[in-house]
């Protein structure tokens, strides 16, 4: 029987939504027959989020706050929440109420009925999101699956419920570039889908601009697939064949007079541009993997904590009072 639940809410500049999120979550959690807490992870917000969170945490001791020293990114914020939750269950949910908190009881039900360890929420529709975001997300998840060595469920974000065996194993993962939804699939255990309608953002703008979306996409691609490297070598192979054919054509043509090679500016340019492109592309792919190796080898923590609120009751060895994540202990 699961007896305790943490709700992990990463927030970056969410002053417009945070109070509403808290109230809606609180209402849902109060009706659950288990001990529950909310862990807000303030990912280096520069607006009023920190102040609002500290007011909430002062008034309600079941609300914990982890504040980062700067913006480390959504995946790192969720990681911190999972590192510091000591409960039987954890739900990861966005602060902007796109994922309705009211679904949490049904998710727990689904977990228990199926005897599962993960309930992942699949978006049936995305309301109020721009056409570009919808199309790019749809395309991205399918594209990623083509490359990935792990079968990743499509149209799934980080909104999910996990139990303590998944939390425990997740916290043992050492890689710094985390694509959490992929890692949870990789961990295995019994995982069941939960279909829901994604609501529009309650207020404010998306905190996932194109640059952050690209970063997440590259992390997922590079950490879950070696196919780009294979494709690079296929391209190399393909261009060598073309080069050989071109060489044969040029040499025999010269001898037997069926090419008029002297004025061959066009063919020369095509060959130079083609092989130059293939080389740059393959070097770029290699570079992307090497860059990740470089980041992993440096072994810097995934986040730096500036302040923690309402963690006093817990074992400080677990609550990490030196500001470095659990994974480094
Ligand atoms: N977020 C974060 N750090 C970031 C960017 C976003 O913690 O650097 C949080 C954000 O506050 C929200 C969640 O991640 O709770 C999802 O972000 P958002 O709703 O802006 O993304 P979208 O739903 O537009 O993809
Ligand atoms: Mg959102």
XYZ file of C-alpha atoms and ligand atoms in Angstrom:
355
model
C 0.000 0.000 0.000
C 1.392 3.378 -0.950
C 1.208 5.793 1.904
C 2.873 8.981 0.812
C 3.024 11.179 -2.260
C 5.176 14.061 -3.455
C 4.082 16.380 -6.209
C 7.101 17.851 -7.958
C 6.514 21.202 -9.637
C 9.376 22.788 -11.573
C 8.903 26.547 -11.927
C 10.733 29.169 -13.889
C 9.308 32.693 -13.808
C 5.812 31.488 -13.006
C 4.618 34.332 -10.731
C 1.349 34.550 -12.642
C 0.369 30.940 -12.076
C 2.097 29.695 -8.959
C -0.570 30.629 -6.378
C -3.345 29.174 -8.488
C -1.298 25.982 -9.009
C -0.733 25.686 -5.298
C -4.414 26.119 -4.456
C -5.610 23.671 -7.065
C -3.022 21.100 -6.057
C -3.758 21.545 -2.373
C -7.463 20.996 -2.940
C -6.786 17.736 -4.736
C -4.210 16.499 -2.235
C -6.431 17.191 0.769
C -8.917 14.668 -0.529
C -6.381 11.896 -0.936
C -6.192 9.244 1.762
C -2.409 9.506 1.994
C 0.280 11.794 3.326
C 1.207 14.284 0.654
C 3.635 17.109 0.087
C 4.394 19.522 -2.721
C 7.979 20.141 -3.780
C 8.331 23.328 -5.778
C 11.648 23.554 -7.559
C 12.385 27.165 -8.320
C 14.674 26.981 -11.318
C 16.426 30.329 -10.897
C 13.357 32.498 -11.487
C 14.049 36.203 -11.783
C 10.476 37.386 -11.215
C 8.337 37.175 -8.075
C 8.158 33.352 -8.041
C 10.683 32.975 -5.232
C 8.867 35.405 -2.956
C 5.479 33.791 -3.568
C 6.927 30.333 -2.946
C 8.550 31.406 0.287
C 5.252 32.873 1.510
C 3.458 29.633 0.661
C 6.146 27.556 2.393
C 5.987 29.699 5.529
C 2.247 29.236 5.782
C 2.128 25.547 4.842
C 4.785 23.159 6.132
C 3.785 20.439 3.693
C 5.163 22.623 0.927
C 8.873 22.255 0.307
C 10.892 24.577 -1.847
C 14.221 23.953 -3.537
C 15.688 27.089 -5.084
C 18.486 26.865 -7.621
C 21.283 29.418 -7.793
C 20.401 30.120 -11.441
C 18.311 28.701 -14.264
C 19.482 25.131 -14.855
C 16.571 23.960 -16.983
C 13.352 22.038 -16.610
C 14.901 18.545 -16.704
C 17.366 19.471 -13.966
C 14.574 20.904 -11.841
C 12.560 17.687 -12.126
C 15.720 15.704 -11.328
C 16.230 17.713 -8.137
C 12.640 17.057 -7.106
C 13.085 13.325 -7.601
C 16.444 13.388 -5.795
C 14.889 14.936 -2.715
C 11.508 13.256 -2.475
C 11.432 10.497 0.086
C 7.877 9.358 -0.508
C 6.372 6.167 -1.915
C 4.974 7.954 -4.948
C 5.844 11.046 -6.927
C 3.943 13.016 -9.549
C 5.799 15.377 -11.861
C 3.573 18.191 -13.059
C 4.072 21.547 -14.795
C 3.382 24.723 -12.874
C 1.234 26.266 -15.593
C -1.817 23.995 -15.055
C -1.639 22.582 -18.575
C -1.647 19.227 -16.849
C -4.732 19.286 -14.616
C -3.902 18.409 -10.956
C -7.436 16.985 -10.640
C -6.253 13.910 -12.562
C -3.861 12.824 -9.810
C -6.359 10.609 -7.901
C -7.303 8.785 -11.115
C -3.620 8.315 -11.913
C -3.003 6.748 -8.515
C -6.021 4.517 -9.078
C -4.663 3.416 -12.445
C -1.288 2.651 -10.857
C -2.813 0.537 -8.114
C -5.352 -1.277 -10.281
C -2.693 -2.253 -12.815
C -0.102 -3.039 -10.209
C 2.167 -0.753 -12.187
C 5.166 1.341 -11.229
C 4.675 4.161 -13.727
C 1.598 5.914 -15.063
C 2.567 8.178 -17.953
C 0.127 10.712 -19.260
C -0.470 10.836 -22.983
C -1.863 14.004 -24.542
C -4.951 13.420 -26.622
C -5.237 17.033 -27.702
C -3.245 20.124 -27.087
C -5.480 23.088 -26.555
C -4.293 26.664 -26.897
C -0.860 25.828 -28.214
C 0.526 27.382 -31.351
C 0.333 25.470 -34.617
C 4.136 25.386 -34.860
C 4.480 23.908 -31.364
C 1.855 21.233 -32.043
C 3.326 20.210 -35.372
C 6.932 20.322 -34.205
C 6.112 18.258 -31.107
C 4.177 15.688 -33.140
C 6.951 15.399 -35.689
C 9.659 15.399 -33.044
C 8.330 12.461 -31.017
C 8.007 10.309 -34.131
C 11.373 11.354 -35.505
C 12.978 10.562 -32.164
C 11.434 7.127 -32.093
C 12.895 6.363 -35.473
C 16.366 7.073 -34.089
C 16.013 5.881 -30.553
C 17.194 2.543 -29.292
C 14.488 2.676 -26.612
C 10.848 2.736 -27.746
C 9.591 6.040 -26.412
C 5.858 6.605 -26.121
C 4.690 9.409 -28.395
C 2.965 12.605 -27.212
C 4.113 12.144 -23.651
C 5.687 14.836 -21.547
C 7.024 14.601 -18.044
C 3.557 14.566 -16.463
C 3.615 11.150 -14.821
C 3.294 9.209 -11.613
C 6.153 6.996 -10.496
C 6.551 4.769 -7.486
C 9.469 4.366 -5.134
C 11.223 1.624 -7.048
C 11.421 3.899 -10.085
C 12.490 6.885 -7.961
C 15.207 4.781 -6.325
C 16.583 3.544 -9.651
C 16.280 6.957 -11.277
C 18.382 8.451 -8.505
C 21.164 5.997 -9.299
C 21.539 7.287 -12.869
C 24.702 9.327 -13.218
C 24.362 10.941 -16.615
C 24.164 14.710 -16.539
C 22.213 15.231 -19.745
C 18.922 13.795 -18.644
C 15.979 13.234 -20.945
C 13.754 12.146 -18.102
C 10.785 10.723 -20.003
C 13.186 8.538 -21.987
C 15.139 7.424 -18.940
C 11.997 6.349 -17.146
C 11.014 4.200 -20.119
C 14.554 2.818 -20.190
C 14.303 1.845 -16.514
C 11.606 -0.637 -17.340
C 9.057 -1.826 -14.732
C 5.364 -1.887 -15.545
C 4.329 1.342 -17.223
C 0.748 2.138 -18.186
C -0.624 5.054 -20.216
C -3.217 7.525 -19.001
C -4.951 9.600 -21.686
C -5.891 13.198 -21.009
C -6.672 16.497 -22.652
C -3.904 19.046 -22.352
C -5.294 22.402 -21.232
C -4.030 25.786 -22.385
C -1.520 27.538 -20.145
C -3.315 29.194 -17.194
C -1.391 32.457 -17.615
C 1.911 33.795 -18.879
C 4.071 32.705 -21.765
C 5.763 29.389 -22.454
C 9.122 29.027 -20.702
C 10.266 26.659 -23.426
C 11.420 28.899 -26.256
C 12.761 27.361 -29.458
C 16.337 27.261 -28.118
C 15.326 25.177 -25.080
C 13.191 22.886 -27.245
C 16.194 22.302 -29.501
C 18.413 21.567 -26.505
C 15.947 18.985 -25.203
C 15.648 17.458 -28.670
C 19.417 17.159 -29.068
C 19.842 15.673 -25.609
C 17.193 13.081 -26.307
C 18.674 12.235 -29.687
C 22.293 12.059 -28.604
C 21.671 10.246 -25.328
C 19.236 7.713 -26.712
C 20.731 6.873 -30.051
C 23.965 6.128 -31.808
C 22.156 6.126 -35.143
C 23.399 9.604 -36.178
C 26.948 8.216 -35.988
C 25.941 5.268 -38.128
C 24.229 7.572 -40.592
C 27.435 9.621 -40.728
C 29.424 6.563 -41.738
C 26.791 5.500 -44.291
C 27.039 8.952 -45.812
C 30.810 8.614 -45.917
C 30.476 5.253 -47.649
C 27.929 6.596 -50.115
C 30.107 9.574 -51.007
C 33.177 7.359 -51.529
C 31.179 5.295 -54.023
C 30.094 8.426 -55.843
C 33.654 9.722 -55.808
C 34.925 6.443 -57.298
C 32.321 6.521 -60.049
C 33.200 10.120 -60.820
C 36.889 9.260 -60.940
C 36.278 6.317 -63.272
C 34.094 8.426 -65.502
C 36.716 11.192 -65.648
C 39.683 8.871 -66.291
C 38.052 6.622 -68.876
C 36.373 9.580 -70.443
C 39.727 11.223 -70.936
C 41.187 8.079 -72.565
C 38.240 7.176 -74.699
C 37.124 10.663 -75.376
C 33.523 10.438 -74.215
C 33.876 13.250 -71.672
C 34.620 16.736 -72.488
C 36.298 17.164 -69.105
C 38.338 20.277 -69.633
C 35.646 22.843 -69.086
C 34.341 20.769 -66.147
C 33.664 23.652 -63.755
C 30.154 22.452 -62.934
C 31.103 18.880 -62.098
C 34.067 20.099 -60.051
C 31.914 22.474 -58.053
C 29.268 19.830 -57.460
C 31.895 17.380 -56.219
C 33.601 19.945 -53.957
C 30.357 21.158 -52.448
C 28.993 17.652 -51.994
C 32.064 16.183 -50.312
C 32.665 19.338 -48.301
C 29.077 19.140 -47.039
C 29.295 15.470 -46.147
C 32.539 16.050 -44.277
C 31.253 19.006 -42.303
C 28.079 17.170 -41.439
C 29.870 14.067 -40.202
C 32.388 16.131 -38.249
C 29.450 18.022 -36.759
C 27.754 14.813 -35.653
C 30.989 13.545 -34.136
C 31.457 16.910 -32.454
C 28.021 16.723 -30.860
C 28.829 13.374 -29.250
C 32.280 14.539 -28.173
C 30.771 17.674 -26.663
C 28.489 15.506 -24.569
C 31.398 13.313 -23.486
C 33.216 16.480 -22.465
C 30.255 17.606 -20.362
C 29.864 14.203 -18.749
C 33.572 13.890 -17.934
C 33.649 17.276 -16.221
C 31.187 15.733 -13.813
C 29.702 19.023 -12.698
C 26.519 18.738 -10.665
C 23.282 19.048 -12.590
C 22.161 21.926 -10.409
C 23.346 24.103 -7.563
C 20.965 24.742 -4.716
C 20.776 28.171 -3.163
C 18.131 27.508 -0.546
C 15.843 24.760 0.701
C 12.688 25.343 2.721
C 10.800 22.950 5.001
C 13.303 20.132 4.644
C 14.476 20.456 8.275
C 12.629 17.388 9.499
C 14.571 15.141 7.175
C 17.896 13.506 7.465
C 20.366 16.148 6.296
C 22.497 13.511 4.572
C 19.562 13.014 2.248
C 18.524 16.618 2.071
C 22.035 17.586 0.909
C 22.982 20.702 2.853
C 26.092 21.451 0.827
C 23.965 22.482 -2.120
C 24.960 19.579 -4.343
C 22.498 17.043 -5.623
C 22.115 13.625 -4.097
C 23.605 11.937 -7.121
C 27.029 13.217 -6.174
C 27.115 11.738 -2.714
N 10.507 25.277 -16.549
C 11.610 25.205 -15.711
N 12.818 25.650 -16.179
C 12.967 26.135 -17.448
C 11.840 26.155 -18.305
C 10.619 25.717 -17.830
O 11.512 24.767 -14.567
O 14.084 26.523 -17.788
C 9.204 24.788 -16.047
C 8.056 25.753 -16.231
O 7.978 26.679 -15.174
C 6.868 24.820 -16.289
C 7.435 23.586 -16.947
O 8.854 23.675 -16.814
O 6.406 24.456 -15.004
C 7.055 23.491 -18.404
O 7.342 24.688 -19.059
P 6.317 25.399 -20.054
O 4.929 25.219 -19.556
O 6.746 26.812 -20.271
O 6.562 24.547 -21.363
P 5.478 24.164 -22.471
O 4.283 23.602 -21.759
O 5.166 25.431 -23.182
O 6.186 23.167 -23.319
Mg 3.296 24.473 -20.285
